[in-house]
């Protein structure tokens, strides 16, 4: 380095050293007062977060629990107008949320002839007329049914409703209205309002002569109906499939229900009463109820035809046994004939509570008969053996 450079740098270094010493002597100590006068620079986002942290936290909105029932039929008022020949059902339903719901309002065995309002979505599902809706709150729907002529019952299947009533506007002179619900009978001879079962169920309205309705029963033990004859044919095929077809003739003076207890494994296929198809009411343990309308004359007969299927063990090639049974009814039966048919080539014998028919049979198979019985189920254990050729 040249002497000239040394001469310039040296004064500068001395000046810097002197300034440092002076600054060290003049810097103030850091205190609370000096901090209060200090300036802090931060971003807006950081300031926003700091302010938000000081604010009280809002409570989350309370979630309202869902209603225990999302939709329901709340009230039903039936109006019977004999002059107009109609039964009108005014129903109040409520949808408790905004979702779609299907609300049963009556059974589908008897179809309605009119629906109000006209834009109401009424469909048939699971043997019921159901209102489909997504509207929240109370709604009204009205169904109109045709009333059968005098002496012929009109059967409706009421949906469960906590408020249910029947209003009869007017009854013609000398006429009475009979209400049949199960085994309970109620007769109305004047106009008025009567309560209906809240649990719903099948009810039959019958307009009849008031003098006939006023006649007391002969005795508490008198049967409302008897089975005059019953004829069944049971076919069994090799894979064990069973088909039973029956024709039952019932003698009765008033509308009654033919109660049948089908065999445990049986499944009902079809049922007709006097040639018209009907849908029996299905109960527990394979119990069915078939409504029989008021006959045109006392002592008339109704013809019931039904068929049902079942399954047994497949037939063995050489020999084997199988158990078969017919429906059981609490009605007194004069005579029940039963023809059991298996594939050709088998010799048949049986044990059970029926008797063999001694008359020469007109058809093949095993012919059995049970006579003068009440509330008994015809049963037979069939033994079959492959027929050997001589």
Short mmCIF file of C-alpha atoms in Angstrom, two decimals:
data_model
loop_
_atom_site.label_atom_id
_atom_site.label_comp_id
_atom_site.label_asym_id
_atom_site.label_seq_id
_atom_site.Cartn_x
_atom_site.Cartn_y
_atom_site.Cartn_z
CA UNK A 1 0.00 0.00 0.00
CA UNK A 2 1.28 3.52 -0.77
CA UNK A 3 1.89 6.11 1.84
CA UNK A 4 -0.81 8.25 0.27
CA UNK A 5 -3.40 5.52 0.76
CA UNK A 6 -2.33 5.00 4.36
CA UNK A 7 -2.75 8.67 4.96
CA UNK A 8 -6.35 8.65 3.71
CA UNK A 9 -7.59 5.44 5.41
CA UNK A 10 -6.21 6.11 8.84
CA UNK A 11 -8.35 9.25 9.54
CA UNK A 12 -11.50 7.34 8.42
CA UNK A 13 -10.81 4.45 10.78
CA UNK A 14 -10.19 6.84 13.63
CA UNK A 15 -13.49 8.61 12.90
CA UNK A 16 -15.45 5.32 12.89
CA UNK A 17 -13.93 4.21 16.16
CA UNK A 18 -14.85 7.52 17.70
CA UNK A 19 -18.48 7.26 16.44
CA UNK A 20 -18.88 3.76 17.87
CA UNK A 21 -17.69 4.95 21.25
CA UNK A 22 -20.11 7.86 21.12
CA UNK A 23 -23.08 5.61 20.16
CA UNK A 24 -22.27 3.21 22.92
CA UNK A 25 -22.45 6.04 25.34
CA UNK A 26 -25.76 7.50 24.00
CA UNK A 27 -27.96 4.26 23.48
CA UNK A 28 -30.84 4.20 26.00
CA UNK A 29 -31.60 1.02 27.93
CA UNK A 30 -34.76 -0.93 26.84
CA UNK A 31 -37.64 -0.37 29.28
CA UNK A 32 -41.44 -0.66 29.30
CA UNK A 33 -41.70 3.02 28.45
CA UNK A 34 -39.43 2.68 25.44
CA UNK A 35 -41.41 -0.34 24.22
CA UNK A 36 -44.67 1.60 24.42
CA UNK A 37 -43.15 4.20 22.10
CA UNK A 38 -41.90 1.57 19.66
CA UNK A 39 -43.47 0.86 16.30
CA UNK A 40 -44.36 -2.68 15.10
CA UNK A 41 -45.07 -3.42 11.48
CA UNK A 42 -47.05 -6.66 10.58
CA UNK A 43 -49.14 -7.81 7.62
CA UNK A 44 -52.92 -7.33 7.49
CA UNK A 45 -53.50 -11.07 7.48
CA UNK A 46 -51.53 -11.49 10.71
CA UNK A 47 -53.45 -8.58 12.27
CA UNK A 48 -56.75 -10.18 11.25
CA UNK A 49 -55.78 -13.45 12.90
CA UNK A 50 -54.71 -11.68 16.09
CA UNK A 51 -58.02 -9.76 16.27
CA UNK A 52 -60.06 -12.90 15.60
CA UNK A 53 -58.24 -14.68 18.41
CA UNK A 54 -59.39 -12.03 20.88
CA UNK A 55 -63.09 -12.26 19.89
CA UNK A 56 -65.47 -14.64 21.79
CA UNK A 57 -66.08 -17.88 19.90
CA UNK A 58 -69.61 -18.40 18.55
CA UNK A 59 -71.52 -21.50 19.73
CA UNK A 60 -72.28 -24.04 16.97
CA UNK A 61 -75.92 -24.02 15.92
CA UNK A 62 -78.05 -26.58 17.74
CA UNK A 63 -79.05 -29.55 15.59
CA UNK A 64 -82.74 -30.32 15.99
CA UNK A 65 -83.31 -34.08 16.40
CA UNK A 66 -85.27 -35.85 13.69
CA UNK A 67 -88.94 -36.60 14.51
CA UNK A 68 -89.63 -40.16 15.67
CA UNK A 69 -92.24 -40.46 12.90
CA UNK A 70 -91.45 -38.88 9.53
CA UNK A 71 -94.99 -39.02 8.11
CA UNK A 72 -98.35 -40.35 9.29
CA UNK A 73 -102.12 -40.51 8.79
CA UNK A 74 -103.57 -38.42 11.62
CA UNK A 75 -107.35 -38.47 11.12
CA UNK A 76 -109.95 -40.13 8.90
CA UNK A 77 -113.63 -39.24 8.62
CA UNK A 78 -115.89 -41.53 6.57
CA UNK A 79 -119.18 -40.17 5.25
CA UNK A 80 -121.83 -42.62 4.03
CA UNK A 81 -124.48 -41.23 1.68
CA UNK A 82 -127.13 -43.81 0.84
CA UNK A 83 -128.89 -41.58 -1.71
CA UNK A 84 -125.67 -40.87 -3.59
CA UNK A 85 -124.52 -44.48 -3.19
CA UNK A 86 -121.06 -43.46 -2.00
CA UNK A 87 -118.69 -43.66 0.95
CA UNK A 88 -116.33 -40.68 1.14
CA UNK A 89 -113.16 -40.76 3.23
CA UNK A 90 -111.65 -37.40 4.21
CA UNK A 91 -108.11 -37.90 5.50
CA UNK A 92 -105.57 -35.66 7.20
CA UNK A 93 -101.92 -36.61 6.71
CA UNK A 94 -98.73 -34.84 7.77
CA UNK A 95 -95.19 -34.93 6.44
CA UNK A 96 -92.82 -33.90 9.25
CA UNK A 97 -89.80 -33.28 7.01
CA UNK A 98 -89.13 -32.31 3.41
CA UNK A 99 -88.31 -35.83 2.22
CA UNK A 100 -90.47 -38.06 0.02
CA UNK A 101 -92.77 -40.40 1.91
CA UNK A 102 -95.38 -43.02 1.05
CA UNK A 103 -98.27 -42.91 3.54
CA UNK A 104 -100.79 -45.81 3.56
CA UNK A 105 -104.32 -44.40 3.68
CA UNK A 106 -106.54 -47.42 2.95
CA UNK A 107 -106.48 -50.98 1.64
CA UNK A 108 -106.42 -51.63 -2.09
CA UNK A 109 -108.94 -54.51 -2.17
CA UNK A 110 -111.69 -51.99 -3.00
CA UNK A 111 -110.68 -49.34 -5.53
CA UNK A 112 -111.68 -45.70 -5.18
CA UNK A 113 -113.83 -44.08 -7.88
CA UNK A 114 -112.53 -40.54 -7.25
CA UNK A 115 -109.57 -38.78 -5.63
CA UNK A 116 -109.30 -35.15 -4.48
CA UNK A 117 -107.30 -33.06 -5.05
CA UNK A 118 -106.82 -34.29 -8.58
CA UNK A 119 -103.06 -33.74 -8.42
CA UNK A 120 -102.72 -36.01 -5.35
CA UNK A 121 -100.23 -38.81 -6.04
CA UNK A 122 -102.05 -41.96 -4.90
CA UNK A 123 -100.50 -45.32 -5.85
CA UNK A 124 -100.99 -49.00 -4.98
CA UNK A 125 -98.19 -50.53 -2.89
CA UNK A 126 -98.24 -53.65 -0.67
CA UNK A 127 -102.03 -54.04 -1.01
CA UNK A 128 -102.62 -50.45 0.13
CA UNK A 129 -103.52 -47.15 -1.49
CA UNK A 130 -100.68 -44.82 -0.50
CA UNK A 131 -100.23 -41.06 -0.80
CA UNK A 132 -96.78 -40.10 -2.10
CA UNK A 133 -95.71 -36.61 -1.05
CA UNK A 134 -92.70 -34.43 -0.27
CA UNK A 135 -94.74 -31.46 0.98
CA UNK A 136 -94.02 -30.50 4.56
CA UNK A 137 -96.94 -30.02 6.93
CA UNK A 138 -100.59 -31.01 7.05
CA UNK A 139 -102.38 -32.13 3.88
CA UNK A 140 -105.89 -33.28 3.05
CA UNK A 141 -106.88 -36.02 0.63
CA UNK A 142 -110.36 -37.37 -0.12
CA UNK A 143 -111.26 -40.76 -1.60
CA UNK A 144 -114.72 -41.77 -2.80
CA UNK A 145 -115.89 -45.40 -2.92
CA UNK A 146 -119.03 -46.89 -4.46
CA UNK A 147 -121.59 -48.24 -1.99
CA UNK A 148 -122.96 -51.67 -2.90
CA UNK A 149 -126.70 -52.16 -3.35
CA UNK A 150 -128.95 -53.19 -0.49
CA UNK A 151 -128.06 -56.58 0.95
CA UNK A 152 -124.60 -56.59 -0.62
CA UNK A 153 -121.74 -55.62 1.67
CA UNK A 154 -119.12 -53.01 0.85
CA UNK A 155 -115.80 -54.01 2.42
CA UNK A 156 -113.04 -51.48 3.07
CA UNK A 157 -109.68 -52.04 4.75
CA UNK A 158 -109.11 -49.06 7.04
CA UNK A 159 -105.58 -47.80 7.63
CA UNK A 160 -104.57 -47.19 11.24
CA UNK A 161 -105.62 -43.68 12.30
CA UNK A 162 -105.74 -42.19 15.83
CA UNK A 163 -108.97 -40.35 14.95
CA UNK A 164 -111.46 -42.40 12.90
CA UNK A 165 -115.21 -41.90 12.58
CA UNK A 166 -118.19 -42.74 10.39
CA UNK A 167 -120.95 -40.24 9.69
CA UNK A 168 -124.24 -41.53 8.25
CA UNK A 169 -126.06 -38.57 6.77
CA UNK A 170 -129.46 -40.23 6.34
CA UNK A 171 -130.97 -43.71 6.35
CA UNK A 172 -134.06 -44.52 4.28
CA UNK A 173 -137.14 -45.39 6.27
CA UNK A 174 -137.19 -49.03 7.32
CA UNK A 175 -133.51 -49.53 6.56
CA UNK A 176 -130.55 -50.18 8.85
CA UNK A 177 -126.79 -50.14 8.36
CA UNK A 178 -124.80 -53.06 9.73
CA UNK A 179 -121.06 -52.65 10.43
CA UNK A 180 -119.04 -55.87 10.63
CA UNK A 181 -115.47 -55.70 12.00
CA UNK A 182 -114.05 -59.15 12.67
CA UNK A 183 -116.50 -60.85 15.02
CA UNK A 184 -118.03 -57.56 16.17
CA UNK A 185 -121.33 -56.40 14.66
CA UNK A 186 -122.88 -52.96 15.11
CA UNK A 187 -126.25 -51.92 13.70
CA UNK A 188 -127.23 -48.29 13.02
CA UNK A 189 -130.92 -47.49 12.55
CA UNK A 190 -130.65 -43.68 12.60
CA UNK A 191 -128.32 -41.09 11.12
CA UNK A 192 -125.39 -40.03 13.27
CA UNK A 193 -121.67 -40.38 13.94
CA UNK A 194 -119.94 -43.44 15.35
CA UNK A 195 -116.31 -44.17 16.17
CA UNK A 196 -114.27 -46.65 14.12
CA UNK A 197 -111.31 -48.76 15.35
CA UNK A 198 -108.11 -46.69 15.55
CA UNK A 199 -106.03 -49.76 14.70
CA UNK A 200 -107.79 -49.99 11.34
CA UNK A 201 -108.63 -53.31 9.75
CA UNK A 202 -111.35 -54.68 7.55
CA UNK A 203 -114.90 -53.37 7.92
CA UNK A 204 -118.04 -54.27 5.94
CA UNK A 205 -120.94 -51.84 5.45
CA UNK A 206 -124.26 -53.54 4.64
CA UNK A 207 -127.58 -51.76 4.09
CA UNK A 208 -130.47 -54.08 4.93
CA UNK A 209 -134.06 -54.25 6.05
CA UNK A 210 -134.38 -52.93 9.60
CA UNK A 211 -136.73 -55.79 10.56
CA UNK A 212 -134.13 -58.36 9.55
CA UNK A 213 -131.42 -56.52 11.46
CA UNK A 214 -133.62 -56.39 14.57
CA UNK A 215 -134.16 -60.15 14.68
CA UNK A 216 -132.20 -61.61 17.61
CA UNK A 217 -130.11 -64.72 17.05
CA UNK A 218 -131.82 -67.98 17.93
CA UNK A 219 -129.13 -68.87 20.45
CA UNK A 220 -125.57 -68.00 21.24
CA UNK A 221 -124.45 -71.43 20.08
CA UNK A 222 -126.13 -71.18 16.65
CA UNK A 223 -123.59 -71.29 13.82
CA UNK A 224 -123.61 -68.40 11.38
CA UNK A 225 -122.51 -70.78 8.63
CA UNK A 226 -121.73 -74.42 7.94
CA UNK A 227 -119.65 -76.18 5.31
CA UNK A 228 -122.07 -78.28 3.28
CA UNK A 229 -119.36 -79.95 1.20
CA UNK A 230 -115.66 -79.56 0.58
CA UNK A 231 -113.70 -81.30 -2.15
CA UNK A 232 -109.90 -81.19 -2.38
CA UNK A 233 -107.44 -82.67 -4.86
CA UNK A 234 -103.75 -82.85 -3.92
CA UNK A 235 -101.12 -83.59 -6.58
CA UNK A 236 -97.55 -84.56 -5.67
CA UNK A 237 -94.81 -84.70 -8.33
CA UNK A 238 -91.44 -86.45 -8.15
CA UNK A 239 -89.40 -83.45 -6.99
CA UNK A 240 -91.70 -83.01 -3.95
CA UNK A 241 -93.78 -80.07 -5.24
CA UNK A 242 -97.38 -80.19 -4.00
CA UNK A 243 -100.47 -78.46 -5.41
CA UNK A 244 -103.83 -78.60 -3.63
CA UNK A 245 -107.05 -77.29 -5.20
CA UNK A 246 -110.30 -77.14 -3.28
CA UNK A 247 -113.97 -76.23 -3.67
CA UNK A 248 -115.89 -75.36 -0.48
CA UNK A 249 -119.65 -74.82 -0.36
CA UNK A 250 -120.74 -72.68 2.60
CA UNK A 251 -124.37 -72.25 3.68
CA UNK A 252 -125.08 -68.95 5.49
CA UNK A 253 -127.88 -66.44 6.11
CA UNK A 254 -125.77 -63.33 6.74
CA UNK A 255 -122.41 -61.97 5.62
CA UNK A 256 -119.73 -64.10 7.28
CA UNK A 257 -116.01 -64.75 7.08
CA UNK A 258 -114.80 -68.20 6.14
CA UNK A 259 -111.74 -68.76 8.34
CA UNK A 260 -109.19 -71.31 7.14
CA UNK A 261 -105.92 -72.35 8.74
CA UNK A 262 -103.66 -73.46 5.90
CA UNK A 263 -100.98 -76.11 6.53
CA UNK A 264 -97.82 -74.66 8.03
CA UNK A 265 -95.69 -74.74 4.86
CA UNK A 266 -98.49 -73.86 2.43
CA UNK A 267 -98.64 -70.73 0.29
CA UNK A 268 -101.96 -69.46 -1.06
CA UNK A 269 -102.12 -69.10 -4.85
CA UNK A 270 -105.65 -68.02 -5.77
CA UNK A 271 -109.07 -67.60 -4.21
CA UNK A 272 -112.50 -67.07 -5.81
CA UNK A 273 -115.95 -66.59 -4.27
CA UNK A 274 -118.89 -67.36 -6.55
CA UNK A 275 -116.58 -67.01 -9.53
CA UNK A 276 -115.14 -63.61 -8.55
CA UNK A 277 -111.50 -63.27 -7.43
CA UNK A 278 -110.99 -62.11 -3.84
CA UNK A 279 -108.01 -61.31 -1.65
CA UNK A 280 -108.36 -63.01 1.72
CA UNK A 281 -107.06 -61.27 4.81
CA UNK A 282 -103.81 -62.93 5.88
CA UNK A 283 -103.23 -63.46 9.59
CA UNK A 284 -100.67 -65.15 11.78
CA UNK A 285 -99.69 -68.81 11.42
CA UNK A 286 -101.09 -69.06 7.87
CA UNK A 287 -104.61 -68.06 8.93
CA UNK A 288 -106.77 -66.54 6.18
CA UNK A 289 -110.22 -64.90 6.30
CA UNK A 290 -112.43 -65.00 3.19
CA UNK A 291 -115.40 -62.56 3.23
CA UNK A 292 -118.73 -64.00 2.08
CA UNK A 293 -121.35 -61.39 1.24
CA UNK A 294 -124.98 -61.37 2.32
CA UNK A 295 -126.82 -64.03 0.27
CA UNK A 296 -129.80 -63.05 -1.82
CA UNK A 297 -132.03 -65.41 0.16
CA UNK A 298 -131.79 -67.03 3.57
CA UNK A 299 -130.07 -70.37 3.47
CA UNK A 300 -128.26 -69.64 0.21
CA UNK A 301 -124.80 -71.05 -0.45
CA UNK A 302 -121.49 -69.47 -1.45
CA UNK A 303 -118.91 -71.39 -3.45
CA UNK A 304 -115.29 -70.80 -2.51
CA UNK A 305 -112.48 -72.09 -4.73
CA UNK A 306 -108.86 -71.85 -3.62
CA UNK A 307 -105.47 -73.34 -4.40
CA UNK A 308 -102.21 -73.48 -2.48
CA UNK A 309 -98.77 -74.98 -2.87
CA UNK A 310 -96.32 -76.72 -0.54
CA UNK A 311 -93.11 -78.75 -0.72
CA UNK A 312 -92.27 -82.19 0.67
CA UNK A 313 -89.22 -84.42 0.33
CA UNK A 314 -88.64 -85.61 -3.22
CA UNK A 315 -90.16 -89.01 -3.95
CA UNK A 316 -87.88 -92.02 -3.64
CA UNK A 317 -87.48 -94.39 -6.54
CA UNK A 318 -88.65 -97.51 -4.68
CA UNK A 319 -90.72 -96.50 -1.63
CA UNK A 320 -91.16 -93.82 0.98
CA UNK A 321 -93.55 -91.77 3.14
CA UNK A 322 -94.84 -88.20 3.07
CA UNK A 323 -97.16 -86.17 5.30
CA UNK A 324 -100.02 -84.12 3.81
CA UNK A 325 -102.74 -81.96 5.35
CA UNK A 326 -105.78 -79.87 4.38
CA UNK A 327 -106.94 -76.50 5.74
CA UNK A 328 -108.63 -76.39 9.13
CA UNK A 329 -111.83 -74.39 9.74
CA UNK A 330 -113.80 -73.66 12.93
CA UNK A 331 -117.06 -74.14 10.97
CA UNK A 332 -118.97 -77.37 11.21
CA UNK A 333 -118.33 -79.43 8.06
CA UNK A 334 -120.76 -82.10 6.90
CA UNK A 335 -118.34 -83.77 4.51
CA UNK A 336 -114.79 -83.25 3.26
CA UNK A 337 -113.60 -85.37 0.32
CA UNK A 338 -109.89 -85.60 -0.46
CA UNK A 339 -108.20 -87.13 -3.49
CA UNK A 340 -104.39 -87.60 -3.26
CA UNK A 341 -102.57 -88.23 -6.53
CA UNK A 342 -98.93 -89.30 -7.00
CA UNK A 343 -97.14 -90.15 -10.24
CA UNK A 344 -98.35 -93.38 -11.85
CA UNK A 345 -96.59 -96.57 -10.95
CA UNK A 346 -96.96 -96.36 -7.16
CA UNK A 347 -99.18 -98.35 -4.81
CA UNK A 348 -100.57 -96.08 -2.08
CA UNK A 349 -101.70 -96.64 1.50
CA UNK A 350 -102.26 -94.20 4.38
CA UNK A 351 -102.75 -93.58 8.08
CA UNK A 352 -104.46 -90.51 9.53
CA UNK A 353 -107.71 -89.03 10.84
CA UNK A 354 -109.66 -89.52 7.59
CA UNK A 355 -111.45 -92.61 6.29
CA UNK A 356 -111.04 -94.38 2.95
CA UNK A 357 -113.87 -93.98 0.44
CA UNK A 358 -115.48 -97.36 -0.16
CA UNK A 359 -117.35 -96.30 -3.28
CA UNK A 360 -115.67 -97.11 -6.55
CA UNK A 361 -113.64 -93.97 -7.35
CA UNK A 362 -114.08 -92.24 -10.68
CA UNK A 363 -110.48 -91.02 -10.77
CA UNK A 364 -107.07 -92.43 -9.90
CA UNK A 365 -105.28 -91.88 -6.63
CA UNK A 366 -106.11 -92.29 -2.98
CA UNK A 367 -109.65 -91.23 -2.00
CA UNK A 368 -110.28 -90.13 1.60
CA UNK A 369 -113.25 -88.63 3.45
CA UNK A 370 -113.79 -86.85 6.75
CA UNK A 371 -117.39 -86.27 7.81
CA UNK A 372 -119.26 -84.42 10.58
CA UNK A 373 -116.28 -82.54 12.00
CA UNK A 374 -115.57 -79.13 13.48
CA UNK A 375 -112.25 -77.32 13.84
CA UNK A 376 -110.28 -80.39 12.77
CA UNK A 377 -107.51 -80.60 10.21
CA UNK A 378 -107.65 -83.63 7.88
CA UNK A 379 -104.19 -85.22 7.88
CA UNK A 380 -102.69 -88.29 6.23
CA UNK A 381 -99.30 -90.02 6.15
CA UNK A 382 -99.04 -91.47 2.68
CA UNK A 383 -96.93 -94.60 2.12
CA UNK A 384 -95.98 -95.25 -1.50
CA UNK A 385 -94.24 -98.26 -3.06
CA UNK A 386 -93.10 -98.82 -6.60
CA UNK A 387 -95.58 -101.13 -8.26
CA UNK A 388 -94.04 -104.40 -9.35
CA UNK A 389 -95.19 -106.08 -12.55
CA UNK A 390 -96.44 -109.65 -12.27
#
